[in-house]
PDB file of C-alpha atoms and ligand atoms in Angstrom:
ATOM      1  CA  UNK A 317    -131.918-121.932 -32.691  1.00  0.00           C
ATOM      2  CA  UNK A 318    -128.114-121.625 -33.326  1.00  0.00           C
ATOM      3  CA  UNK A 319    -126.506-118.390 -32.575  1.00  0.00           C
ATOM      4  CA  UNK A 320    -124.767-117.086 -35.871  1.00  0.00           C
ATOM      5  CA  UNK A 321    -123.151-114.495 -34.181  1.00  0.00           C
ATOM      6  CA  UNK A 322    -121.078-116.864 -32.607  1.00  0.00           C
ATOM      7  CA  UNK A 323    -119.578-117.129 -36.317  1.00  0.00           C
ATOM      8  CA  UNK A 324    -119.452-113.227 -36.868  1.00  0.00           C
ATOM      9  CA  UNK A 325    -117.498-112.351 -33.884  1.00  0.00           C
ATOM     10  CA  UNK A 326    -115.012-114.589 -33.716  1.00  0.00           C
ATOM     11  CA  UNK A 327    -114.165-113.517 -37.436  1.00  0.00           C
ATOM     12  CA  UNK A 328    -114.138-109.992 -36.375  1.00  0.00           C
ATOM     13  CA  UNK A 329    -111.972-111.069 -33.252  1.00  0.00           C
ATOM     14  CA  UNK A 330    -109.518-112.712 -36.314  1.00  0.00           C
ATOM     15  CA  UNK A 331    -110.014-115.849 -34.048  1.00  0.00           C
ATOM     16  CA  UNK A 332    -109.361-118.197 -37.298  1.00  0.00           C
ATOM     17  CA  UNK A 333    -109.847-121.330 -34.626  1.00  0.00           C
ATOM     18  CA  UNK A 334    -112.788-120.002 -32.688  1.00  0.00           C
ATOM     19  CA  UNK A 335    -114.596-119.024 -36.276  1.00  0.00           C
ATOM     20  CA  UNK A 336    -113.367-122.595 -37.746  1.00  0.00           C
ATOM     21  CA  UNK A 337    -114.955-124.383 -34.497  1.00  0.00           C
ATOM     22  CA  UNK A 338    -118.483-122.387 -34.694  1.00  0.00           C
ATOM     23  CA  UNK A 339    -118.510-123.364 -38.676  1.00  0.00           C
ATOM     24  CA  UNK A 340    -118.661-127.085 -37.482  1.00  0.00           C
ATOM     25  CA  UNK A 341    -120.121-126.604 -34.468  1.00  0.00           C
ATOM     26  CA  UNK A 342    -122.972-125.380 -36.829  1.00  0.00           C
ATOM     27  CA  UNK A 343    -123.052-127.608 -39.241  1.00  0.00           C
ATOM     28  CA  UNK A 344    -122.689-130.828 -36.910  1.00  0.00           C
ATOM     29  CA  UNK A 345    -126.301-129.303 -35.449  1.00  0.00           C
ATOM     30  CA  UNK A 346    -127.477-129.494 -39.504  1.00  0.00           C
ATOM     31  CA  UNK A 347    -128.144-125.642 -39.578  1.00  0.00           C
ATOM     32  CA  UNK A 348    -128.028-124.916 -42.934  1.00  0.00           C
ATOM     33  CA  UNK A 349    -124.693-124.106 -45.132  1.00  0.00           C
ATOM     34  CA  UNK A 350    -126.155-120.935 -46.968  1.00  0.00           C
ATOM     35  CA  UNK A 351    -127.580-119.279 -43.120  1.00  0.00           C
ATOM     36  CA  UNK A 352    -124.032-119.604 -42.082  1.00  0.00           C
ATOM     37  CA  UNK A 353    -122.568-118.184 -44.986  1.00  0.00           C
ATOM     38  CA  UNK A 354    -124.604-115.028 -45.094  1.00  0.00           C
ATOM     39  CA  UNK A 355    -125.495-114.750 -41.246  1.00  0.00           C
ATOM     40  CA  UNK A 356    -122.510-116.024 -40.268  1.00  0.00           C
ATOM     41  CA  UNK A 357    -119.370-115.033 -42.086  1.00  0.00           C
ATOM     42  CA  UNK A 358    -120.096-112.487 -44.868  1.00  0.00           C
ATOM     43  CA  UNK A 359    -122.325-110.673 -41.921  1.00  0.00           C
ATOM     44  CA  UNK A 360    -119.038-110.611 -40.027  1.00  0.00           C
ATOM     45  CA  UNK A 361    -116.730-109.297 -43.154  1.00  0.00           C
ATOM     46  CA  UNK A 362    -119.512-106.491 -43.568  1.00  0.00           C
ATOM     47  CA  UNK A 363    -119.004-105.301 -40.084  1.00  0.00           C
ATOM     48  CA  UNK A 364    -114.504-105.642 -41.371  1.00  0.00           C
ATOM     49  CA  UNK A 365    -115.308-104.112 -44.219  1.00  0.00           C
ATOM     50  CA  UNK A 366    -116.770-100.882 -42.227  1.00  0.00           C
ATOM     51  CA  UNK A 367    -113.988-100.918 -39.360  1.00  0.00           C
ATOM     52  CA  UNK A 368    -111.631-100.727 -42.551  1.00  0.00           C
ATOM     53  CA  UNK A 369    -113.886 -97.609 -44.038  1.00  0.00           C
ATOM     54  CA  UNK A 370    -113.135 -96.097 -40.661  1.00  0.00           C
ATOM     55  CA  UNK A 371    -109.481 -96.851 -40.127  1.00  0.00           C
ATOM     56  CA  UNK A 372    -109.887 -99.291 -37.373  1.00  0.00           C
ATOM     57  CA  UNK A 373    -108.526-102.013 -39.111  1.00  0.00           C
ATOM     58  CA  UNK A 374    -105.812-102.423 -41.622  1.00  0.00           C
ATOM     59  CA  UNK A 375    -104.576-104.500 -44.625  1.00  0.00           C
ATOM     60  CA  UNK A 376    -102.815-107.425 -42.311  1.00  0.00           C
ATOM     61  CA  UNK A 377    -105.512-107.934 -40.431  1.00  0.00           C
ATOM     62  CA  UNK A 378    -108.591-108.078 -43.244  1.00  0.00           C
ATOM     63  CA  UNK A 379    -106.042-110.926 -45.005  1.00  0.00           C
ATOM     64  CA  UNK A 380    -106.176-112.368 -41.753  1.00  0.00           C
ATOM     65  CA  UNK A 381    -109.878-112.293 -42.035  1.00  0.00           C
ATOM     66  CA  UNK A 382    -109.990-113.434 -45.824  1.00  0.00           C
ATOM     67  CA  UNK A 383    -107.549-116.451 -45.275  1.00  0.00           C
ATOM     68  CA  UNK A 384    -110.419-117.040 -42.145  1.00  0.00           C
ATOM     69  CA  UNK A 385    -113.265-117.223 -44.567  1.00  0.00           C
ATOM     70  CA  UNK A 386    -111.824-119.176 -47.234  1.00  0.00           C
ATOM     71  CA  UNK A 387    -110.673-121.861 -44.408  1.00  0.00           C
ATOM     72  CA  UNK A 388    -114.535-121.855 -43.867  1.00  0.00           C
ATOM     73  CA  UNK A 389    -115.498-121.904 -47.117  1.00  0.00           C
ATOM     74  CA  UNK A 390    -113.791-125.163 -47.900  1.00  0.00           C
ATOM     75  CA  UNK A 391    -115.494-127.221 -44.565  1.00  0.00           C
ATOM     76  CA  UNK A 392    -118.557-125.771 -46.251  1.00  0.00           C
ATOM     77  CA  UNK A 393    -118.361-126.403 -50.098  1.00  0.00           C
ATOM     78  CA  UNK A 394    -119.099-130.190 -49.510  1.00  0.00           C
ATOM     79  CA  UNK A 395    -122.010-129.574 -48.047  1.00  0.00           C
ATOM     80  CA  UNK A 396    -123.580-127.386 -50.686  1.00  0.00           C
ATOM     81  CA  UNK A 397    -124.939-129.808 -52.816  1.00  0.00           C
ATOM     82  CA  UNK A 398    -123.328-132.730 -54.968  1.00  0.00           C
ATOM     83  CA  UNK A 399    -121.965-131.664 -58.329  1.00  0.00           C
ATOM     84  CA  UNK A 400    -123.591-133.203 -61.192  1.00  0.00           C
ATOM     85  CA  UNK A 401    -121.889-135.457 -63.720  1.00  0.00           C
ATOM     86  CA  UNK A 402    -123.092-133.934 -66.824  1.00  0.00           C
ATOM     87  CA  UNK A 403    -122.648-130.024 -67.443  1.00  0.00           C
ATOM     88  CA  UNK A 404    -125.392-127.895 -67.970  1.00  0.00           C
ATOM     89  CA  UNK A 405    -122.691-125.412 -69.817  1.00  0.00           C
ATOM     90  CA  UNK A 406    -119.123-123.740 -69.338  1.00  0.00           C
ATOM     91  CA  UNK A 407    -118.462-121.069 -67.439  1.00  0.00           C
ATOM     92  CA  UNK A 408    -115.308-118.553 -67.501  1.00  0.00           C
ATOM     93  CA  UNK A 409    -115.082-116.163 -64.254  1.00  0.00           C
ATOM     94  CA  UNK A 410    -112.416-114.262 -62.775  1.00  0.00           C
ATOM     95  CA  UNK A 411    -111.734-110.908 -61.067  1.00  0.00           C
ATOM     96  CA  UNK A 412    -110.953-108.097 -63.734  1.00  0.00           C
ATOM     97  CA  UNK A 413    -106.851-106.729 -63.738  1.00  0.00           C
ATOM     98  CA  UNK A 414    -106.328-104.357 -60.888  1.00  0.00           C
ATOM     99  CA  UNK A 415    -108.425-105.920 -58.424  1.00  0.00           C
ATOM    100  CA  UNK A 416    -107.252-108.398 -55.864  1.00  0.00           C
ATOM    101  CA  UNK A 417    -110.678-109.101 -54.275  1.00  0.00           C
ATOM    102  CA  UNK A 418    -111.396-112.935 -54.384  1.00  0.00           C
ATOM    103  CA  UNK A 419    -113.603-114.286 -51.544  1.00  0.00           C
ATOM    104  CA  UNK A 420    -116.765-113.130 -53.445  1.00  0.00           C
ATOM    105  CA  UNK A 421    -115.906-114.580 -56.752  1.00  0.00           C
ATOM    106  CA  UNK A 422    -114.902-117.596 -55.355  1.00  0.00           C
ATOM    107  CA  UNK A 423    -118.310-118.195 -53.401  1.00  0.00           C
ATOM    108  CA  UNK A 424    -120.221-117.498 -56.728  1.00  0.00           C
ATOM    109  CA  UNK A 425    -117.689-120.100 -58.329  1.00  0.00           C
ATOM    110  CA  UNK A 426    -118.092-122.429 -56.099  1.00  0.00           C
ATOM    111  CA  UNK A 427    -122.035-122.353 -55.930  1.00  0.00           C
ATOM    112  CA  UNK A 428    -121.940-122.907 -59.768  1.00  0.00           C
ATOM    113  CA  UNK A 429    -119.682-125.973 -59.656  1.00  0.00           C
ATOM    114  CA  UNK A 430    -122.310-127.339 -57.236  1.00  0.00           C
ATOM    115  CA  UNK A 431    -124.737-126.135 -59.383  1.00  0.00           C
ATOM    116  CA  UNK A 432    -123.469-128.603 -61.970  1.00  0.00           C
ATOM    117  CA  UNK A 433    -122.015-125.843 -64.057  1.00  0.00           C
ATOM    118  CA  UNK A 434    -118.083-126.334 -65.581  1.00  0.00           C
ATOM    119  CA  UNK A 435    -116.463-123.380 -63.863  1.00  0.00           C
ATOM    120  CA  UNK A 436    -113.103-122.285 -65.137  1.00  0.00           C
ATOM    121  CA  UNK A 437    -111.770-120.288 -62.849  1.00  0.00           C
ATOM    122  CA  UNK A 438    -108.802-117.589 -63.599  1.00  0.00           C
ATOM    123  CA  UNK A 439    -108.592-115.864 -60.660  1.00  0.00           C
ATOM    124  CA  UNK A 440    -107.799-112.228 -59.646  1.00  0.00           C
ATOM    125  CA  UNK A 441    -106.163-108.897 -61.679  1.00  0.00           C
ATOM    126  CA  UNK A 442    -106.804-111.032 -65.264  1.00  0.00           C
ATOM    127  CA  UNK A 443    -105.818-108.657 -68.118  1.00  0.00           C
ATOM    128  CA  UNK A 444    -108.364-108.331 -70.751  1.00  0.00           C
ATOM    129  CA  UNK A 445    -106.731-110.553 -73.198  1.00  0.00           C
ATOM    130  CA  UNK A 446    -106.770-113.456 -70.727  1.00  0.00           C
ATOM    131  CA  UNK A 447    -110.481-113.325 -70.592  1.00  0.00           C
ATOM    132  CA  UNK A 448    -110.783-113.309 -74.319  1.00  0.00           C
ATOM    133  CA  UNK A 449    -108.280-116.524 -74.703  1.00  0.00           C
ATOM    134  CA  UNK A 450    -110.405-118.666 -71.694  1.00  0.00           C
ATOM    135  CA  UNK A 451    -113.466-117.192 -73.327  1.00  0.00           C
ATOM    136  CA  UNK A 452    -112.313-119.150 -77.162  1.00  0.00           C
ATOM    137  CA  UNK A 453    -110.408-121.838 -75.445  1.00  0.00           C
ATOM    138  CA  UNK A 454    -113.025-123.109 -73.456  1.00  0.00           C
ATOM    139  CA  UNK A 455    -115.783-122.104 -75.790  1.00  0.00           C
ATOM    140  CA  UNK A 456    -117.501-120.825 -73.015  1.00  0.00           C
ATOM    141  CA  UNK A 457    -121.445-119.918 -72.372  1.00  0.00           C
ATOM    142  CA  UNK A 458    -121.425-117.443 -69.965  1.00  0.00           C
ATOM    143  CA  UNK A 459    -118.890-115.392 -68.901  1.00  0.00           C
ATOM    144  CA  UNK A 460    -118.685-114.367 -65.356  1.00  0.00           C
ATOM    145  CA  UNK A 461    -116.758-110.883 -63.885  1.00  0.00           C
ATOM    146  CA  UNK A 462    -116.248-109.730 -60.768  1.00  0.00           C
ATOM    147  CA  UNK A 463    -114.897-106.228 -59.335  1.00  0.00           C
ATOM    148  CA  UNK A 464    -114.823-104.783 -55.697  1.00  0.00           C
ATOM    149  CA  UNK A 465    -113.534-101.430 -56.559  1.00  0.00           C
ATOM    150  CA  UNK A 466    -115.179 -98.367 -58.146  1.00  0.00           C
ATOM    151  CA  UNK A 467    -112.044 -98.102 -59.451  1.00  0.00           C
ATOM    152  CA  UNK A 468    -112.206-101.399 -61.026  1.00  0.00           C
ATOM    153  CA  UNK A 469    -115.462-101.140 -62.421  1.00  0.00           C
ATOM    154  CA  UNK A 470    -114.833 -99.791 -65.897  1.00  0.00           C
ATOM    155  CA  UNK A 471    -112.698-102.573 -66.827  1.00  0.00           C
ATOM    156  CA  UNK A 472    -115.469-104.479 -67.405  1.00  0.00           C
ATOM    157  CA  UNK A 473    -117.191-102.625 -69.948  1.00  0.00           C
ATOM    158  CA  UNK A 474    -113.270-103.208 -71.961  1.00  0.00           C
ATOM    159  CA  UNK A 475    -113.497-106.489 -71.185  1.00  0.00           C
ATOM    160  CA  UNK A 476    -117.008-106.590 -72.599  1.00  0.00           C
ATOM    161  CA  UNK A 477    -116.275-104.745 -75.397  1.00  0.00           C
ATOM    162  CA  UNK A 478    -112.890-106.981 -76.430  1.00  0.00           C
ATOM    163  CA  UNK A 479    -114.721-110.480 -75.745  1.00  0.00           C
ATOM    164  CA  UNK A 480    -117.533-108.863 -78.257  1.00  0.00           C
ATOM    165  CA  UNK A 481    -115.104-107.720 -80.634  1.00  0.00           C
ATOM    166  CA  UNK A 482    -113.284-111.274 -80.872  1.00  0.00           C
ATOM    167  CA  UNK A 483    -116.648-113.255 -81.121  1.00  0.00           C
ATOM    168  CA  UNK A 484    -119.232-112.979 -84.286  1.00  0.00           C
ATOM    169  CA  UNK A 485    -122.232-114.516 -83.408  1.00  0.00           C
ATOM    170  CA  UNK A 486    -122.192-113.020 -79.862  1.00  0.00           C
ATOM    171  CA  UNK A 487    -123.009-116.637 -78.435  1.00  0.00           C
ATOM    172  CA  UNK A 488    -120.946-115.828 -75.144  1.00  0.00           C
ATOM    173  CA  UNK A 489    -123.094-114.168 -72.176  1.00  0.00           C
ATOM    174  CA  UNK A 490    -121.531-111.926 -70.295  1.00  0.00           C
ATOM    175  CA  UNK A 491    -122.553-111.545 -66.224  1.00  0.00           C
ATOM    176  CA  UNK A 492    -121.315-109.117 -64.292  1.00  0.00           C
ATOM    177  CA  UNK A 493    -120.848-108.094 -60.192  1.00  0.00           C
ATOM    178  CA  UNK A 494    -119.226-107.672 -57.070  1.00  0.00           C
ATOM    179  CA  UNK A 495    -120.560-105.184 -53.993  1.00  0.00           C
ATOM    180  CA  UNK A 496    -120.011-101.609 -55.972  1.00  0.00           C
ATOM    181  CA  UNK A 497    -122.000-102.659 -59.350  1.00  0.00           C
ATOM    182  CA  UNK A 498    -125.509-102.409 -60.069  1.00  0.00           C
ATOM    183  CA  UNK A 499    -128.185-103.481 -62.872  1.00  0.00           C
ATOM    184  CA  UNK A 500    -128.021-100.187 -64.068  1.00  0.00           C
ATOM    185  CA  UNK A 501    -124.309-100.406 -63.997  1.00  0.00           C
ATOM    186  CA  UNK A 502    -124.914-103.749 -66.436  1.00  0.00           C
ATOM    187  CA  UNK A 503    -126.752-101.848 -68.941  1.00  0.00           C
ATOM    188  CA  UNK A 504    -124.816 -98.889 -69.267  1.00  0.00           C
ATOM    189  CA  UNK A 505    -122.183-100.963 -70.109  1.00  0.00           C
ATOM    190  CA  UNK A 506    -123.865-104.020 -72.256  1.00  0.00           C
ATOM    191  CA  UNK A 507    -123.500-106.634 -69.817  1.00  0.00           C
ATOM    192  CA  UNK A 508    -126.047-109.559 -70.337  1.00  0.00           C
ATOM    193  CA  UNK A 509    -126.767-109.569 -66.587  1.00  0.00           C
ATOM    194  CA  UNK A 510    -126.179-108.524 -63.706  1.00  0.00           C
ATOM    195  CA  UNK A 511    -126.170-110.833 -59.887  1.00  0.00           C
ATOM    196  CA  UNK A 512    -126.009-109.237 -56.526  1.00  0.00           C
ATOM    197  CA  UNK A 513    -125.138-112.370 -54.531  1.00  0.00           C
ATOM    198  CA  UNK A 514    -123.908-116.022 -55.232  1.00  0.00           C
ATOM    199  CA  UNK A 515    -127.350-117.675 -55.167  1.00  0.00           C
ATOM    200  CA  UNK A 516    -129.079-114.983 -57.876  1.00  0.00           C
ATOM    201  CA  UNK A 517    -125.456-115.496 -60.319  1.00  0.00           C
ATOM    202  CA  UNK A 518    -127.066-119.034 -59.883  1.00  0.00           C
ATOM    203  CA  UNK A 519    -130.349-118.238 -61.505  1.00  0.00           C
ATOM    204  CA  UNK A 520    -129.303-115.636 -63.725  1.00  0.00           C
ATOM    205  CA  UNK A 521    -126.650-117.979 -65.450  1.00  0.00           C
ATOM    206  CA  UNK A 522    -129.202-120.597 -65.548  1.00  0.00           C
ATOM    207  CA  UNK A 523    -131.736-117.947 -67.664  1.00  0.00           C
ATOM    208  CA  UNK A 524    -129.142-115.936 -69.634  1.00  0.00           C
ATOM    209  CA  UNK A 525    -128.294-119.890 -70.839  1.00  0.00           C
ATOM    210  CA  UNK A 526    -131.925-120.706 -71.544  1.00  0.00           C
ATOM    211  CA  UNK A 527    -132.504-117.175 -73.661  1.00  0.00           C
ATOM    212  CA  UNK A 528    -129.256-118.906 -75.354  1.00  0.00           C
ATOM    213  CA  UNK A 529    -131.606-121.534 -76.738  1.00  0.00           C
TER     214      UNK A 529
HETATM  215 CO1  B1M B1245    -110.698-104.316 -49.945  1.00  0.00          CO
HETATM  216  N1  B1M B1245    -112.002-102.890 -50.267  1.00  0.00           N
HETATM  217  N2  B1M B1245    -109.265-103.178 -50.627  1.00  0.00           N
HETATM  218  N3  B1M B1245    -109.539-105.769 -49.456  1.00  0.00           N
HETATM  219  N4  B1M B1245    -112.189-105.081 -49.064  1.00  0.00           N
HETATM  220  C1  B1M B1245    -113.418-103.196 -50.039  1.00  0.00           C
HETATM  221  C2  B1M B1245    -114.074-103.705 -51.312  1.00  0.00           C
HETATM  222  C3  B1M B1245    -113.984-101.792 -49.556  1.00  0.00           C
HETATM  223  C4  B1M B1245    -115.487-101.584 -49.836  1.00  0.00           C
HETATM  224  C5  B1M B1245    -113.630-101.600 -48.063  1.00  0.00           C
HETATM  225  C6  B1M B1245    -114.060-100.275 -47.498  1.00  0.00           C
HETATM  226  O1  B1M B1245    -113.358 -99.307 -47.647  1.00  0.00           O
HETATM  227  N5  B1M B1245    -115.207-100.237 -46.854  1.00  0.00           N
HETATM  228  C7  B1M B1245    -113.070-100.807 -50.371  1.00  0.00           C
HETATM  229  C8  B1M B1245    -113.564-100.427 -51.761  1.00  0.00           C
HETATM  230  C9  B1M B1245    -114.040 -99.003 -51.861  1.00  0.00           C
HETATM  231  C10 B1M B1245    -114.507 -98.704 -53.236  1.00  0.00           C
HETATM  232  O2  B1M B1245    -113.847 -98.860 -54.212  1.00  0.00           O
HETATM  233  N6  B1M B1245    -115.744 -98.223 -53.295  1.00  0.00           N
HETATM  234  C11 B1M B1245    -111.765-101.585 -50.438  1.00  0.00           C
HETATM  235  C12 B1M B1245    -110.494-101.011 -50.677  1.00  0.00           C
HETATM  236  C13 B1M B1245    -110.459 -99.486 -50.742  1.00  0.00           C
HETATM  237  C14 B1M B1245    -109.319-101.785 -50.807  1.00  0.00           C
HETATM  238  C15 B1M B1245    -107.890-101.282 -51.091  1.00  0.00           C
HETATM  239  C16 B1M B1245    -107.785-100.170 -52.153  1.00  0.00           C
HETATM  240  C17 B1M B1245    -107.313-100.831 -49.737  1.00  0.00           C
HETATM  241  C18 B1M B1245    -105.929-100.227 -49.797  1.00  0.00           C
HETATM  242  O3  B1M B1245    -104.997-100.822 -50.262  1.00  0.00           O
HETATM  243  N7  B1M B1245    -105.860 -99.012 -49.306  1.00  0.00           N
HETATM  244  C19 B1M B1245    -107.156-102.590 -51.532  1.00  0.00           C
HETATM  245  C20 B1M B1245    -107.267-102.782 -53.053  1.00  0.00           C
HETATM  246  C21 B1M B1245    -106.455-103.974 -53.493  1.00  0.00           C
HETATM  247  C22 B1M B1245    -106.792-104.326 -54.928  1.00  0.00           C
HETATM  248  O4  B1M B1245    -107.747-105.031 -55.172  1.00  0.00           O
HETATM  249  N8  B1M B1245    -106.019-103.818 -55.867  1.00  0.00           N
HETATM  250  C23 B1M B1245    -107.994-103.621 -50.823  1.00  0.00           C
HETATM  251  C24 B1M B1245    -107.473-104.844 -50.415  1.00  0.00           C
HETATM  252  C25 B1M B1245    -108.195-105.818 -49.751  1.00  0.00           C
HETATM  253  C26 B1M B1245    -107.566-107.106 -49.218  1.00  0.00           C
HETATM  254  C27 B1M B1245    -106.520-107.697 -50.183  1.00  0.00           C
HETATM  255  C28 B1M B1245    -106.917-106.799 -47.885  1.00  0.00           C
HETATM  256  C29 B1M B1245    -108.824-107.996 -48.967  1.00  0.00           C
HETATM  257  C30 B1M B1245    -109.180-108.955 -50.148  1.00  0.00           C
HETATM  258  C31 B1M B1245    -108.716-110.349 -49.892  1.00  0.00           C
HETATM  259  C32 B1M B1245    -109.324-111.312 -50.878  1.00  0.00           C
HETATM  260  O5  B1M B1245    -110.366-111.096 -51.469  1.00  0.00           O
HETATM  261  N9  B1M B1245    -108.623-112.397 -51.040  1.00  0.00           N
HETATM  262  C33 B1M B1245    -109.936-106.948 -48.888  1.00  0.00           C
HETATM  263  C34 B1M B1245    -111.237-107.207 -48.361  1.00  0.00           C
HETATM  264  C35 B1M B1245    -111.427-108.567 -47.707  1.00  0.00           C
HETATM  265  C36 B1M B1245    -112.287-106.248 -48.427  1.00  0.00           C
HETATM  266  C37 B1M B1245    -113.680-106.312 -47.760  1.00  0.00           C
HETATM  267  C38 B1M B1245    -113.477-105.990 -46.289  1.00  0.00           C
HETATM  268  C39 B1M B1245    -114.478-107.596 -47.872  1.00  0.00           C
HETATM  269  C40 B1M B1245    -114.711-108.089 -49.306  1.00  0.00           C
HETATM  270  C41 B1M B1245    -115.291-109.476 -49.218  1.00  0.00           C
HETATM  271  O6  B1M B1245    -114.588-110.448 -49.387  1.00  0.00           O
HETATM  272  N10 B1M B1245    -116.595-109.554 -48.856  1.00  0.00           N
HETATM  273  C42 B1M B1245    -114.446-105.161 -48.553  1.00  0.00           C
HETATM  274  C43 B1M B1245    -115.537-104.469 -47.751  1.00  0.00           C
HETATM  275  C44 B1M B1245    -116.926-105.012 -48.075  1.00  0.00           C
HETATM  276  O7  B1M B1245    -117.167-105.574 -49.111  1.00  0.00           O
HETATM  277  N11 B1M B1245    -117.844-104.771 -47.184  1.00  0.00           N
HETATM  278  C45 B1M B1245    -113.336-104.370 -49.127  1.00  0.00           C
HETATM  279  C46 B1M B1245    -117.289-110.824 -48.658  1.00  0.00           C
HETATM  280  C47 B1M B1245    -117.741-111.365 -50.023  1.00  0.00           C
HETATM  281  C48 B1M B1245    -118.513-112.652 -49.805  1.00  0.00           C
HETATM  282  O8  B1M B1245    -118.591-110.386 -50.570  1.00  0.00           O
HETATM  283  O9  B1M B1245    -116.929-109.795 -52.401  1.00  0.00           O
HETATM  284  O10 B1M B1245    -119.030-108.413 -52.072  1.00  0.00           O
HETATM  285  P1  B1M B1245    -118.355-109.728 -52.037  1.00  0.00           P
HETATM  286  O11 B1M B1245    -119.102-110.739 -52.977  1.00  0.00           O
HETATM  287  C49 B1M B1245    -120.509-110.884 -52.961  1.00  0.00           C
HETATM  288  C50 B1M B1245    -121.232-109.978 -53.980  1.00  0.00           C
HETATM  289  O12 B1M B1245    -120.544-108.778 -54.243  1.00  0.00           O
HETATM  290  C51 B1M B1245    -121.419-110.875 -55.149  1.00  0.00           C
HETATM  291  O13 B1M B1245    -121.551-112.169 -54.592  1.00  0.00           O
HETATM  292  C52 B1M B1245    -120.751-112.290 -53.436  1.00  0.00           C
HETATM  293  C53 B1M B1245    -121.377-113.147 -52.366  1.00  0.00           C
HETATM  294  O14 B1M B1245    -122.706-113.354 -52.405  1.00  0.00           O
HETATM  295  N12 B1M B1245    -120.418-110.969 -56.213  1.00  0.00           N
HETATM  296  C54 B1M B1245    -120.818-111.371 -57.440  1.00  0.00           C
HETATM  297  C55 B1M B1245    -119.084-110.781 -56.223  1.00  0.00           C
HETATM  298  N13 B1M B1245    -118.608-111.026 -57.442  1.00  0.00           N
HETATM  299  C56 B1M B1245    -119.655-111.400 -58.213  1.00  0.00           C
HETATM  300  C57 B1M B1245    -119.724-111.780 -59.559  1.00  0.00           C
HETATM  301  C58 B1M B1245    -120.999-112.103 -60.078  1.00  0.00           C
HETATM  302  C59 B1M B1245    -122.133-112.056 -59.302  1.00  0.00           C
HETATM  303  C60 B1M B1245    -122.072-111.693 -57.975  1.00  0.00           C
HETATM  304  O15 B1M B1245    -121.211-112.478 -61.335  1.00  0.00           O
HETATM  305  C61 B1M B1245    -120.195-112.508 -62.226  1.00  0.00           C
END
């Protein structure tokens, strides 16, 4: 059985060769891409995430980390699964204006481009109005937001509230998360959905699209 901790603590360390090496190291012994994403490296940027909470590590060195885990993630995106030709439907997502967090976002991006979705993907700190435009310019299905910060959080209900405002047949789905919001977080605010990690944005795109139908 491969260690995964291997992958944890060298991203802790901010070893970005040691964690790079034990990311192929793993996957040349076929373990499997999603155990050393979660085991592996957002196991380790929970334990950065807490030495941050405490003070024990600062802003340089969780960039250090990020840049780290996005290195990773594109050994690893190859290897999730081949995208599909045809789309099964478009998808806008970005992280709402004030908020810089990206690694999360991008992993639920990325697992819905190899899910065969058409992911358009804006980025971080969009301002409401951006969403709207991609929304209309893309004529997208679903509508993905992310947001790290409490702070953060009640953009999305504006964002909600201006994409609904600018559409009349309320055809675009609107799924929300990121590590501080909840379900109950999605309802209070009329979100269609709400996903916890990048494998359940998977499925709950895939049903908020078939109640679409
Ligand atoms: Co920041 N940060 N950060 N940070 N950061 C957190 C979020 C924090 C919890 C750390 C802590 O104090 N313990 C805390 C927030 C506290 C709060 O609001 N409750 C915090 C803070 C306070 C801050 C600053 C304010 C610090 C400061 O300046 N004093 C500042 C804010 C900057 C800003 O955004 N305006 C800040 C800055 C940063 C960095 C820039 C240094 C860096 C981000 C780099 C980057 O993203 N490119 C950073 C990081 C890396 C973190 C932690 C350590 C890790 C986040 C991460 O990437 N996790 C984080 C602590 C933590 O989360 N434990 C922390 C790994 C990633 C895979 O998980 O993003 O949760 P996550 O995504 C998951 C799910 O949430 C979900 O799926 C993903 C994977 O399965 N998900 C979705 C995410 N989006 C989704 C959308 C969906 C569905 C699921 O559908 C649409």
């Amino acid at each position: 059985m491969f260690d995964f901790t291997q992958i944890k603590q060298a991203l802790i360390d901010l070893d970005r060769n040691r964690t790079l090496a034990s990311v192929k190291n793993a996957l040349n012994r076929n373990e499997n891409p999603q155990d050393i994403l979660e085991q592996g490296l957002i196991a380790g940027m929970e334990v950065i995430g807490d030495k941050m909470e405490m003070e024990e590590m600062f802003i340089p060195e969780v960039l250090a980390a990020a840049d780290t885990m996005r290195a990773c993630l594109d050994v690893i995106k190859p290897l999730l699964g081949s995208t599909e030709v045809l789309s099964k439907g478009n998808i806008v997502i970005g992280t709402v204006k004030g908020d810089l967090h990206d690694i999360g976002k991008n992993l639920v991006a990325m697992m819905l481009e190899t899910s065969g979705f058409k992911v358009i993907n804006l980025g971080v700190d969009i301002p409401t109005e951006d969403f709207v435009t991609a929304v209309y310019q893309n004529s997208a299905d679903v509508l993905c937001l992310s947001a790290l910060l409490t702070t953060t959080m009640p953009v999305m209900k504006d964002v909600i509230n201006s994409v609904r405002r600018s559409t009349s047949d309320n055809r675009v789905k609107v799924l929300i998360g990121g590590a501080p919001v909840s379900q109950d977080y999605a309802n209070k605010i009329g979100a269609d959905g709400y996903a916890p990690d990048a494998a359940s944005a998977v499925k709950a795109v895939k049903s908020l699209l078939h109640r679409n139908k």
